[in-house]
Short mmCIF file of C-alpha atoms and ligand atoms in Angstrom, two decimals:
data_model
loop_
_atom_site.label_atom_id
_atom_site.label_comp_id
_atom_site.label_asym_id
_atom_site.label_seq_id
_atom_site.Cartn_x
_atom_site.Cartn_y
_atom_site.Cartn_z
CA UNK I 8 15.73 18.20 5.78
CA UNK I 9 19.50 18.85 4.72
CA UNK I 10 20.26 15.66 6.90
CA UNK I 11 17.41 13.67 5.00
CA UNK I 12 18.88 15.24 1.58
CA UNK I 13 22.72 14.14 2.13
CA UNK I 14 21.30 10.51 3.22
CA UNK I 15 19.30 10.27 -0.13
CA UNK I 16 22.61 10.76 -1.46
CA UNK I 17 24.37 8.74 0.27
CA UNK I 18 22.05 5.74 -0.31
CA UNK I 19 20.36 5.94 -3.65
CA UNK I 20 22.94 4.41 -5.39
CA UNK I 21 22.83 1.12 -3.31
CA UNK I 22 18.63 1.33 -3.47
CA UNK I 23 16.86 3.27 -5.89
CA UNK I 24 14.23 4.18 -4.09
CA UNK I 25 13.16 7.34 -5.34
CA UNK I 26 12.56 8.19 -9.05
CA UNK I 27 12.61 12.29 -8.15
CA UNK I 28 14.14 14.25 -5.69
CA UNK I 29 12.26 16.99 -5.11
CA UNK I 30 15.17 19.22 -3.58
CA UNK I 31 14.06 22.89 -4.70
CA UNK I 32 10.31 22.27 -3.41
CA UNK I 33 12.11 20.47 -0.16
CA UNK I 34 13.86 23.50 0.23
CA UNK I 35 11.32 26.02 -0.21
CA UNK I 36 8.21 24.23 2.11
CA UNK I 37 11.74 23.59 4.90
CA UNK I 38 12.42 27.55 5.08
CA UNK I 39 8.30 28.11 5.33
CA UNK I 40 8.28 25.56 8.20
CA UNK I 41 11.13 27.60 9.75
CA UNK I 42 8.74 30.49 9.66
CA UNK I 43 5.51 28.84 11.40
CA UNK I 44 8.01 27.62 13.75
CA UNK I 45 9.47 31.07 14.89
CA UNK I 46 6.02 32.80 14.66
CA UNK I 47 4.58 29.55 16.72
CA UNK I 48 1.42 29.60 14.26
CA UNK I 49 0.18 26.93 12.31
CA UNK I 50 2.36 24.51 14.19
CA UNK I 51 1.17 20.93 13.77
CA UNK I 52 3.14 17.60 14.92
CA UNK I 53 4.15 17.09 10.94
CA UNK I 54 5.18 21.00 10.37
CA UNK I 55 9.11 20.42 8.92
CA UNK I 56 9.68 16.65 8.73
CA UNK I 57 10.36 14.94 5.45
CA UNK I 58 8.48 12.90 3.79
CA UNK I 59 8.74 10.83 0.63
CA UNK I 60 5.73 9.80 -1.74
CA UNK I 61 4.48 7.05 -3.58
CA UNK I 62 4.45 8.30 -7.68
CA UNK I 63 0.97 7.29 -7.84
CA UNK I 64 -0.45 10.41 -5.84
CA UNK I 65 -0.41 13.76 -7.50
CA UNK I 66 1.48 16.15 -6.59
CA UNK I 67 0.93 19.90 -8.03
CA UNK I 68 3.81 20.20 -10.84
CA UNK I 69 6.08 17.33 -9.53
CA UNK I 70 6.00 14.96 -12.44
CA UNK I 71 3.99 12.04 -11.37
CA UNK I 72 4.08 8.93 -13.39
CA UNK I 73 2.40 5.86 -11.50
CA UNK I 74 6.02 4.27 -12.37
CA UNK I 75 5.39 3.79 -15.59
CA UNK I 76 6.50 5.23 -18.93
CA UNK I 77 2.87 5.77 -20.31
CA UNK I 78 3.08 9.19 -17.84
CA UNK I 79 6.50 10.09 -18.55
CA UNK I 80 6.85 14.36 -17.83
CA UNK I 81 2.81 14.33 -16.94
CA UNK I 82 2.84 17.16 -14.17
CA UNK I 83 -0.26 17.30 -12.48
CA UNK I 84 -2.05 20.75 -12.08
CA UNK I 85 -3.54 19.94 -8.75
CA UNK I 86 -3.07 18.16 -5.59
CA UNK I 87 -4.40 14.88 -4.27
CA UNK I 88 -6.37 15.67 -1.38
CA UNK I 89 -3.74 13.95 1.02
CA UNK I 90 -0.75 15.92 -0.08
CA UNK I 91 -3.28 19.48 -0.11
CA UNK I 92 -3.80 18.43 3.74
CA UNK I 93 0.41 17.48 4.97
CA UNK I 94 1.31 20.98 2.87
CA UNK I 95 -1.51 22.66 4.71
CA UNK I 96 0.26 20.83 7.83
CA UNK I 97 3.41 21.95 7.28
CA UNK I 98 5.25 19.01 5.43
CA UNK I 99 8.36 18.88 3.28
CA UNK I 100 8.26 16.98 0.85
CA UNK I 101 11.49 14.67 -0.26
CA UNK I 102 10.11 13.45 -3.94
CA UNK I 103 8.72 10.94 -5.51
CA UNK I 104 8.67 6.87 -4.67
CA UNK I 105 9.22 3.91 -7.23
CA UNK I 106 7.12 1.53 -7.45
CA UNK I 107 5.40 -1.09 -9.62
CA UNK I 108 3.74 0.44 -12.48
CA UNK I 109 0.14 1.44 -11.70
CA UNK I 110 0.92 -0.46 -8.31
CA UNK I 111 0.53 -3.61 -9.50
CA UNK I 112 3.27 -6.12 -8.12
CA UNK I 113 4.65 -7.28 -5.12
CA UNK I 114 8.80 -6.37 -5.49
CA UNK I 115 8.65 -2.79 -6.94
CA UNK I 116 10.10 -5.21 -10.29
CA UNK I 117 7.70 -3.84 -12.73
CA UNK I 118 8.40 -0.57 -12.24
CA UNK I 119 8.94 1.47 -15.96
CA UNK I 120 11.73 2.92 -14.62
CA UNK I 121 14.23 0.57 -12.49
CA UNK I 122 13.86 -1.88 -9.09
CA UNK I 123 14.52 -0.78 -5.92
CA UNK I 124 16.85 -2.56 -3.58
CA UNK I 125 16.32 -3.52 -0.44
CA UNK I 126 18.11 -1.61 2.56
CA UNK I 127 18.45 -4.83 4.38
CA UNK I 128 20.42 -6.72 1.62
CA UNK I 129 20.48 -4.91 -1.95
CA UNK I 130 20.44 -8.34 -3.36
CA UNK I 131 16.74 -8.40 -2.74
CA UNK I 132 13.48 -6.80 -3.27
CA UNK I 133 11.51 -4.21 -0.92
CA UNK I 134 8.36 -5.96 -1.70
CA UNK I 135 5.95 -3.67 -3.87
CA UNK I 136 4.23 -1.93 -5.34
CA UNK I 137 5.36 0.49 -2.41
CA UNK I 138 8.70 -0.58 -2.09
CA UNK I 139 10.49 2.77 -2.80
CA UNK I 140 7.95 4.02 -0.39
CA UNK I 141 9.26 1.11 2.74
CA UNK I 142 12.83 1.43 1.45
CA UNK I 143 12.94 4.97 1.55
CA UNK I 144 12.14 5.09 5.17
CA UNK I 145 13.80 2.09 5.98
CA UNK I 146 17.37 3.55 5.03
CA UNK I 147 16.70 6.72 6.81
CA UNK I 148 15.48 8.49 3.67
CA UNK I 149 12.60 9.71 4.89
CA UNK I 150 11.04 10.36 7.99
CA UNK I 151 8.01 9.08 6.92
CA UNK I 152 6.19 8.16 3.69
CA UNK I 153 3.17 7.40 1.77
CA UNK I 154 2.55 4.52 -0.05
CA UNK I 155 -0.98 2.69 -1.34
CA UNK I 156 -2.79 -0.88 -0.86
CA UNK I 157 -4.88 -2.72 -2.51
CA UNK I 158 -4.08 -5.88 -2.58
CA UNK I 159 -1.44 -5.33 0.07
CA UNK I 160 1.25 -3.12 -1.17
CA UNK I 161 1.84 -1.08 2.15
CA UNK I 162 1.75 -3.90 4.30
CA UNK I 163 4.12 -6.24 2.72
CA UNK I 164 6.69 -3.71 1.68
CA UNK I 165 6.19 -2.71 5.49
CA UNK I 166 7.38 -6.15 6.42
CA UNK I 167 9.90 -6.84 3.92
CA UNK I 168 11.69 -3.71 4.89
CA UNK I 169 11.07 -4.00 8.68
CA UNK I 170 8.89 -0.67 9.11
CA UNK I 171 5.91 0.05 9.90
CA UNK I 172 2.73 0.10 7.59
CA UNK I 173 -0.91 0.88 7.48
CA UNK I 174 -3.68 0.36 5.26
CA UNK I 175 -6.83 2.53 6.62
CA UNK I 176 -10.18 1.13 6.22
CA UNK I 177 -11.40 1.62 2.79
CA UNK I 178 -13.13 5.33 3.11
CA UNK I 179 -11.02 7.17 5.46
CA UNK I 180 -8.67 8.55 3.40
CA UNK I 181 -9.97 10.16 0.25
CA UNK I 182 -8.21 8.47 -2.68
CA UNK I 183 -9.15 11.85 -4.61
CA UNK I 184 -6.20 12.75 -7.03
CA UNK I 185 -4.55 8.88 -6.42
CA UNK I 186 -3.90 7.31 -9.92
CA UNK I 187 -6.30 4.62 -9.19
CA UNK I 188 -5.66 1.07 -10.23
CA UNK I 189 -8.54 -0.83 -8.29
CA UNK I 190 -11.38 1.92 -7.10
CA UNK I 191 -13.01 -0.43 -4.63
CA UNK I 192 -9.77 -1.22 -3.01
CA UNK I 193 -7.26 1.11 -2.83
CA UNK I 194 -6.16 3.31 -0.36
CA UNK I 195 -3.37 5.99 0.83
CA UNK I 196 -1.78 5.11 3.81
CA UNK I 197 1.29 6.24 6.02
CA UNK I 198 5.12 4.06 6.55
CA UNK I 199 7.45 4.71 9.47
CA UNK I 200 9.59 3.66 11.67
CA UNK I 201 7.19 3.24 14.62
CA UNK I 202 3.46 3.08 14.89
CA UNK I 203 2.96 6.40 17.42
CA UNK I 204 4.26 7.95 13.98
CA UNK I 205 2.46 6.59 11.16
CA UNK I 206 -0.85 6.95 13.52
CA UNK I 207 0.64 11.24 13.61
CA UNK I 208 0.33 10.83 9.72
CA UNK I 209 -2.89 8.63 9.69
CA UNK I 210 -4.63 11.37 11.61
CA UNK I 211 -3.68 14.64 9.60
CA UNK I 212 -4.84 12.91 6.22
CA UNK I 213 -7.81 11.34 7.19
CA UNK I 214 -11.15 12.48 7.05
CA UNK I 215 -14.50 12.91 4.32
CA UNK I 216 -13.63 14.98 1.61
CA UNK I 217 -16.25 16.27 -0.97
CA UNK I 218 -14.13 15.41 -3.94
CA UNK I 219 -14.40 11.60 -2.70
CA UNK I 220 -17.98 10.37 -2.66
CA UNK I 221 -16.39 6.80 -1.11
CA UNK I 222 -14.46 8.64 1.75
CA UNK I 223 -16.59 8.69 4.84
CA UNK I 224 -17.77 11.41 7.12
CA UNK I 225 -16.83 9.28 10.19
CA UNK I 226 -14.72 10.76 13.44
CA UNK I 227 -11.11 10.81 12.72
CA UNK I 228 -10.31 9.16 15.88
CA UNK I 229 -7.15 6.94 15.26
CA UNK I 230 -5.02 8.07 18.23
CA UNK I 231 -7.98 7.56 20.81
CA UNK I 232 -6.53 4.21 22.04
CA UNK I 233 -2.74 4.15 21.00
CA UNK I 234 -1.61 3.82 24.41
CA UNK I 235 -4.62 1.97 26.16
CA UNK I 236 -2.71 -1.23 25.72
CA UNK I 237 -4.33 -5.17 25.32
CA UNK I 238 -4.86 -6.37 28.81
CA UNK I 239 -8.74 -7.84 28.22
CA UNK I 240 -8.35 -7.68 24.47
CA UNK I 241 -8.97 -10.98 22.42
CA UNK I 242 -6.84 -11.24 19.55
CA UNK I 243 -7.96 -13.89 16.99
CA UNK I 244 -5.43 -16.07 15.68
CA UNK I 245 -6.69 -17.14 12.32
CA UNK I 246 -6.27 -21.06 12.08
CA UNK I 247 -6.24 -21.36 7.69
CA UNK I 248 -3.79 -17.68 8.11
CA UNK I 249 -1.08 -20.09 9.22
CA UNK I 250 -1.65 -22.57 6.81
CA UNK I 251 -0.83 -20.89 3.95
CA UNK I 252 1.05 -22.58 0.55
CA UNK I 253 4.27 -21.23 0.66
CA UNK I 254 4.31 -20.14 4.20
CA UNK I 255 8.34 -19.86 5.62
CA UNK I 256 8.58 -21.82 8.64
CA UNK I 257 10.56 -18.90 10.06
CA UNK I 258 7.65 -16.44 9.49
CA UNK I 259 5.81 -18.88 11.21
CA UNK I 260 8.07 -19.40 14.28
CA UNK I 261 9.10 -15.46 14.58
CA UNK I 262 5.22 -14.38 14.37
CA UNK I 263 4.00 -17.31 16.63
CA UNK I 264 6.81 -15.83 18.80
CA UNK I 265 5.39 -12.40 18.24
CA UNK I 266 2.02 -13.63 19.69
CA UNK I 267 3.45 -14.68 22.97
CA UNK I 268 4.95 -11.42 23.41
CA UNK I 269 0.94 -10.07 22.89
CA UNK I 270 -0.41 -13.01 25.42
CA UNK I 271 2.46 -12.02 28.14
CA UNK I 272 1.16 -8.28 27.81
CA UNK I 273 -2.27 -9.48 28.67
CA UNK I 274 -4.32 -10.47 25.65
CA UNK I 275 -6.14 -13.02 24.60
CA UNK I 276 -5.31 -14.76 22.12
CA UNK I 277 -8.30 -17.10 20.60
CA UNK I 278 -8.38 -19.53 17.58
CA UNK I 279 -10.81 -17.99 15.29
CA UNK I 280 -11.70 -19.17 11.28
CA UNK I 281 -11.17 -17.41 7.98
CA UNK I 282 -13.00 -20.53 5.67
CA UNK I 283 -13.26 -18.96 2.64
CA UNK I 284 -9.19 -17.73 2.64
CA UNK I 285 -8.29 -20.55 -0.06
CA UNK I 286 -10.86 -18.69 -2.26
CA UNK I 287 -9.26 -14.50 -1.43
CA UNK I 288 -6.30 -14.83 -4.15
CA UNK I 289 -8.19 -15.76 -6.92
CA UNK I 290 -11.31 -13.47 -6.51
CA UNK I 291 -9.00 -10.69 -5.87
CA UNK I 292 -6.96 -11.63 -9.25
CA UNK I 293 -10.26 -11.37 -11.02
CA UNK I 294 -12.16 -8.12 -9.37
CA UNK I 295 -8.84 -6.14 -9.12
CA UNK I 296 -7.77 -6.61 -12.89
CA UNK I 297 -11.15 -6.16 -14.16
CA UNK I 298 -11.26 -2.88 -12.22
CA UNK I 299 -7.84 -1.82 -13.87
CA UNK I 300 -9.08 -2.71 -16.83
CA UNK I 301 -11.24 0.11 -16.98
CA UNK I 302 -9.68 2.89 -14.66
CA UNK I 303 -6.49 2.40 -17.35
CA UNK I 304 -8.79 3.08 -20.62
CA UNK I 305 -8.44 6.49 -20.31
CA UNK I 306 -4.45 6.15 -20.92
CA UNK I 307 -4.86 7.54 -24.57
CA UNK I 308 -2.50 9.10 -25.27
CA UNK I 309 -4.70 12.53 -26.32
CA UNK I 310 -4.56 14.93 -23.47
CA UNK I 311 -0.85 13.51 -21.45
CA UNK I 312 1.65 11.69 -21.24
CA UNK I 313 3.50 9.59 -24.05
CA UNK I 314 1.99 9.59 -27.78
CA UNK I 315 3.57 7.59 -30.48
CA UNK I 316 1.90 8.68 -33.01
CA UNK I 317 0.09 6.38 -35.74
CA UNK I 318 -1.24 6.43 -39.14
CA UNK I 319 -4.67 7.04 -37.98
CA UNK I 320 -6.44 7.40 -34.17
CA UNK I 321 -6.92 3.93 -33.59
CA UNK I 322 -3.00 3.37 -34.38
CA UNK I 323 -2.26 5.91 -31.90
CA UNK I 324 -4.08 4.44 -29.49
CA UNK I 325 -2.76 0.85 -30.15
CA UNK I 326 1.11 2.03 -30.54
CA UNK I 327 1.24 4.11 -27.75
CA UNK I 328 -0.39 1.64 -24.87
CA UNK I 329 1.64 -0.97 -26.38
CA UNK I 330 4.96 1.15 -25.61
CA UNK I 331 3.77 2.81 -22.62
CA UNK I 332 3.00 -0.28 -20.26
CA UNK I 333 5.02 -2.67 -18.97
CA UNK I 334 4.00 -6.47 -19.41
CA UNK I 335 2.36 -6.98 -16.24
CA UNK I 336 -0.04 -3.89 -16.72
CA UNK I 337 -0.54 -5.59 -20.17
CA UNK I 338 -1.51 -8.69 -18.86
CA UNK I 339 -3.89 -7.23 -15.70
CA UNK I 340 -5.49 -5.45 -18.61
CA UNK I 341 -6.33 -8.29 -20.51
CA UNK I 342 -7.24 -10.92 -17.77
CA UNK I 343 -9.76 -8.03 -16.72
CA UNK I 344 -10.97 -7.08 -20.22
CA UNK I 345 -11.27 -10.83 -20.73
CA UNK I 346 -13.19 -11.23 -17.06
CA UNK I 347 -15.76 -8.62 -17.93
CA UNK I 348 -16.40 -9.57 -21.62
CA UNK I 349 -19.92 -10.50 -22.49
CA UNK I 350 -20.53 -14.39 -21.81
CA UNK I 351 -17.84 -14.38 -19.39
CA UNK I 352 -19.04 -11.76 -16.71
CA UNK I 353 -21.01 -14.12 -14.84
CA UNK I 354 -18.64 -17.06 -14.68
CA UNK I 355 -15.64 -14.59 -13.73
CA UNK I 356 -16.18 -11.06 -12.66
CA UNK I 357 -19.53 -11.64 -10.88
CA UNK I 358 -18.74 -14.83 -9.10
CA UNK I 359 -15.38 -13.16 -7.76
CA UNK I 360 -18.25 -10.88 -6.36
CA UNK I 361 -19.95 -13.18 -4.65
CA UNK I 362 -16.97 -14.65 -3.35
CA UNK I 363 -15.59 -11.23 -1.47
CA UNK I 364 -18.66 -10.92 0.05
CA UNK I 365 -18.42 -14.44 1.72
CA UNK I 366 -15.19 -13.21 2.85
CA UNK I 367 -16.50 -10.04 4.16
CA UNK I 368 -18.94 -12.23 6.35
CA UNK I 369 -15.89 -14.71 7.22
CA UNK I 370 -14.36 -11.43 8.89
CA UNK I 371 -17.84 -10.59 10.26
CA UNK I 372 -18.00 -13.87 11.80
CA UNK I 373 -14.46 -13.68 13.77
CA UNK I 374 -15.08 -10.71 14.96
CA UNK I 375 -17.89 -11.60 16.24
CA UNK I 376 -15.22 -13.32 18.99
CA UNK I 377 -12.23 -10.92 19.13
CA UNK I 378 -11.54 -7.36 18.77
CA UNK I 379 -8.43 -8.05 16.25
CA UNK I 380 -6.93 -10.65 13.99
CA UNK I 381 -3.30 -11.07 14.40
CA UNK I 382 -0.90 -12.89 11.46
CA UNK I 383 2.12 -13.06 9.87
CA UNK I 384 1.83 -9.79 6.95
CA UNK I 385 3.66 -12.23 4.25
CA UNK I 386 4.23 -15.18 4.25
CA UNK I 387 8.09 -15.01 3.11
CA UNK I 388 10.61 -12.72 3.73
CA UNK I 389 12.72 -10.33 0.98
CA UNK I 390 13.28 -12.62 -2.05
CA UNK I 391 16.44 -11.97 -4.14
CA UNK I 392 15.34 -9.85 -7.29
CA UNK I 393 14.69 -11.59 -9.99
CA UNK I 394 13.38 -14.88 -7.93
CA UNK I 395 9.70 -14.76 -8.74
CA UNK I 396 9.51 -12.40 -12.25
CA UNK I 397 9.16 -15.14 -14.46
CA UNK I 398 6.30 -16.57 -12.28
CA UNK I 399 3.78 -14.31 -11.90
CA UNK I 400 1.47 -17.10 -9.45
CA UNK I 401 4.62 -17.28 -7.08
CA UNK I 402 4.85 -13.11 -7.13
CA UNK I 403 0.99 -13.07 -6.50
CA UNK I 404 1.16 -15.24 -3.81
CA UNK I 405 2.98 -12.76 -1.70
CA UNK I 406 -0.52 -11.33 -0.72
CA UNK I 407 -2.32 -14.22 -0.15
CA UNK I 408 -2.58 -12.69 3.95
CA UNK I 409 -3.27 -9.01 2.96
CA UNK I 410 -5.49 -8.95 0.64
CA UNK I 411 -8.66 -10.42 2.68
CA UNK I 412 -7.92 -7.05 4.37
CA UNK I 413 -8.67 -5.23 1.12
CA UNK I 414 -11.95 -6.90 0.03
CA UNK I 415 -13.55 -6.59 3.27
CA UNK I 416 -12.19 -3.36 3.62
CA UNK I 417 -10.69 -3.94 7.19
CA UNK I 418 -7.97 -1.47 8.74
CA UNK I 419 -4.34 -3.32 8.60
CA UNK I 420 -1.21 -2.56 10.02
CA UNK I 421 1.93 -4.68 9.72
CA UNK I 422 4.70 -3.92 12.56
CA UNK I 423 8.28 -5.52 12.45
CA UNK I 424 8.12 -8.55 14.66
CA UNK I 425 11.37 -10.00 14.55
CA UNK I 426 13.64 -12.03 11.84
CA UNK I 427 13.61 -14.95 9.67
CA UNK I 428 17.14 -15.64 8.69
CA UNK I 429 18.39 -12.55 9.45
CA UNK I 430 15.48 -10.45 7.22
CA UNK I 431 12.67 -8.70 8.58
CA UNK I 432 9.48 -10.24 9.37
CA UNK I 433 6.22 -8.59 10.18
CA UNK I 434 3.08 -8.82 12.22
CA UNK I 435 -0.53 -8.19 10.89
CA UNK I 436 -3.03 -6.86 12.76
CA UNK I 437 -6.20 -6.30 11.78
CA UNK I 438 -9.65 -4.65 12.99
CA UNK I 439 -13.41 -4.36 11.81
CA UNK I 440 -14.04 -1.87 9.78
CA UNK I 441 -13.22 1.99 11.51
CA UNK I 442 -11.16 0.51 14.20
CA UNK I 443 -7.79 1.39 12.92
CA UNK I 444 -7.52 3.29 16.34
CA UNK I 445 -8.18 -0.54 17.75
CA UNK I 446 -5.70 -2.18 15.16
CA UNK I 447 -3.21 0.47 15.81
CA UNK I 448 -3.26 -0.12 19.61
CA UNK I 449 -2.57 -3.29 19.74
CA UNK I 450 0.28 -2.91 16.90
CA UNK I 451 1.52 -0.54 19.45
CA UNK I 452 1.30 -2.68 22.63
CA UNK I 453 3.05 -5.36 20.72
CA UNK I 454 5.83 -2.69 20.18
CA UNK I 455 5.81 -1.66 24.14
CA UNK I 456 6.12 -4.92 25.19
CA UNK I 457 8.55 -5.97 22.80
CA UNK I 458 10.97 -3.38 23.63
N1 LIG X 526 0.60 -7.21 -5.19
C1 LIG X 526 -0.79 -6.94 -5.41
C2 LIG X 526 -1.05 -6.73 -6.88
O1 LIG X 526 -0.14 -6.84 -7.62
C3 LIG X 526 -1.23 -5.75 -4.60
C4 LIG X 526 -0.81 -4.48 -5.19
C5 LIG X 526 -1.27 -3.32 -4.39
O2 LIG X 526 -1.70 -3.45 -3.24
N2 LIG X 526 -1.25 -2.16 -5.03
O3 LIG X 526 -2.15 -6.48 -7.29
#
């Protein structure tokens, strides 16, 4: 932990990644750790290593502001379910993570706060909304951290910053004290620098929890297979997954690379199609807006965080949201109000509906012929801050690969797979729906073999 502490240090100046260090509480939960470690009991694999979170999951007392200034000094008085289970482990925990505000963005840019560099070149982004999350352990940080996706913000980050990422299938982790943005498809999920790790962290948080009626009472089995290894597996190459607008032709070349490396260790690899991808970004920009449209309603102002106070209620209401949120929460809030408004619900929201479930069945379909689809995460690698801001079609094209993941509610890891001009570049894998022990294997086996 003290080596963890002088490397935040060291780095945060260059990065950013952190909007609270959490050194006191660090300190205390380090010395406890010492203690289960002498006495030998309650000893679990995570008992004393340091880990950094994402500022959308509650913490007990740590202020906790979802990045943006509508939460400014809101403290929490209880514990996601996630962070109740790593203290129960034995975790310390480093502090808080920027990222976008709410979690909505792609470069950790629309945080309320500042950006966060990236550790590979501070002239550009981490990817978001996890960034300070991917950053954090990609500079050595943080032994580990937790970040969220919903439209992809664990796996890109993941890439960007050349760690590893995972985004459970939707259910396993209970989402129960996360500051939700999209209910139907977000989810807590682990970074690291290897997958054997972030499967360590996978395991200790998943599982049904009470206070969750969407997380599932399903074995929490996501080590059973890390070492098993592909020989026999078929990996489906997604044909319209390489096709994508905007796609960099080193992505392409490092992952197609990356896919070799699988075949030589003794997959499969078979062409298998996605048809309804062209449709994913725009159903997701409808469903996942309209959804934060309503989980941010109760931002109020009355019982925390900011009030700017008005000449009546209504002017309360209408002074603080318009000082608290950023322009891009602004904006998700009215495309969603907008998509859900009588007359416009069935030409918008409802169609969008219609449109995830023909990409659920697309998924269905392939897997129907391989045990995991393998991809580039994003299609680009870090972009210098500032590139895509004024843009916000080129920004939401960053998840144009992940977010299938999220409206089918498929497991997804992205593990580094190489470079593209000398930046990161990851690999995608993903599984049906409770085989993140299956996607995790074969993220692993690509690691084995490409060490
Ligand atoms: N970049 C996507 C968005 O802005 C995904 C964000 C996320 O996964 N939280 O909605």
């Amino acid at each position: 932990m003290e080596r963890h502490l002088a490397v935040i240090e060291r780095e945060e100046p260059r990065i950013g990644a952190f909007l609270r260090v959490t050194e006191d509480l660090a300190r205390s939960q380090a010395a406890e750790a010492d203690r289960r470690l002498a006495s030998g009991e309650g000893v679990t694999p995570l008992t004393g290593i340091p880990l950094a979170i994402k500022d959308v999951i509650c913490v007990a007392g740590v202020e906790t502001t979802a990045g943006s200034r509508i939460l400014s000094g809101f403290r929490p008085p209880y514990d996601a379910t996630v962070i109740a289970r790593l203290r129960e482990a034995g975790a310390v925990f480093l502090g808080m993570t920027n990222c976008d505000e709410f979690a909505m963005g792609s470069s950790t840019e629309n945080s309320g706060y500042h950006p966060t560099r990236n550790p590979h070149d501070p002239s550009r982004v981490p990817g978001g909304s996890s960034g300070g999350s991917a950053a954090a352990v990609a500079s050595g940080e943080a032994v580990y951290a937790l970040g969220t996706d919903t439209g992809g913000s664990i796996r890109q980050p993941a890439a960007l910053c050349g760690v590893v990422g995972m985004k459970p299938t939707y259910g396993r982790v209970s989402r129960y004290g996360l500051i939700a943005f999209a209910s139907s498809l977000d989810q807590i999920g682990p970074f690291a620098t290897g997958v054997r790790d972030a499967a360590l962290v996978l395991q200790a948080v998943s599982g049904p929890d009470p206070r969750d009626a969407t997380s599932a009472d399903r074995p929490v089995d996501v080590l059973s297979e890390l070492e098993a290894g592909v020989e026999g597996l078929r990996l489906g190459v997604p044909r319209e997954y390489f096709q994508v607008e905007g796609m960099e032709p080193g992505v392409k070349a490092t992952v197609e690379r990356a896919l070799l490396v699988l075949e030589r260790a003794g997959a499969e690899l078979v062409e298998v199609s996605l048809p309804h991808t062209d449709y994913g970004l725009a159903a997701y920009y409808i469903i996942a807006p309209a959804e934060c449209s309503s989980n941010l309603a109760r931002f109020d102002s009355v019982r925390y965080g900011l009030r700017v106070e008005g000449e009546n209620l209504l002017e309360t209401y209408l002074r603080t949201r318009r000082q608290g949120f950023g322009p891009e929460v602004r904006r998700r809030i009215m495309l969603g109000t907008y998509a859900l408004s009588a007359g416009y619900y069935d030409a918008y929201y409802l169609r969008a509906q219609k449109v995830r479930t023909l990409i659920a069945r697309d998924f269905e379909q392939a897997f129907l012929h391989c045990d995991a689809i393998v991809s580039a995460t994003s299609p680009v690698v870090a972009f210098p801050l500032g590139a895509k801001l004024a843009d916000p079609l080129a920004m939401y094209l960053n998840d144009v690969l992940t977010l299938g993941g999220n409206l089918a509610g498929l497991p997804g890891v992205s593990v580094p797979c190489g470079t593209s001009e000398g930046l990161p570049v990851g690999l995608q894998v993903l599984a049906p729906q409770w085989r993140d022990a299956t996607a995790l294997r074969v993220a692993r086996a690509y690691e084995v073999a490409r060490d």
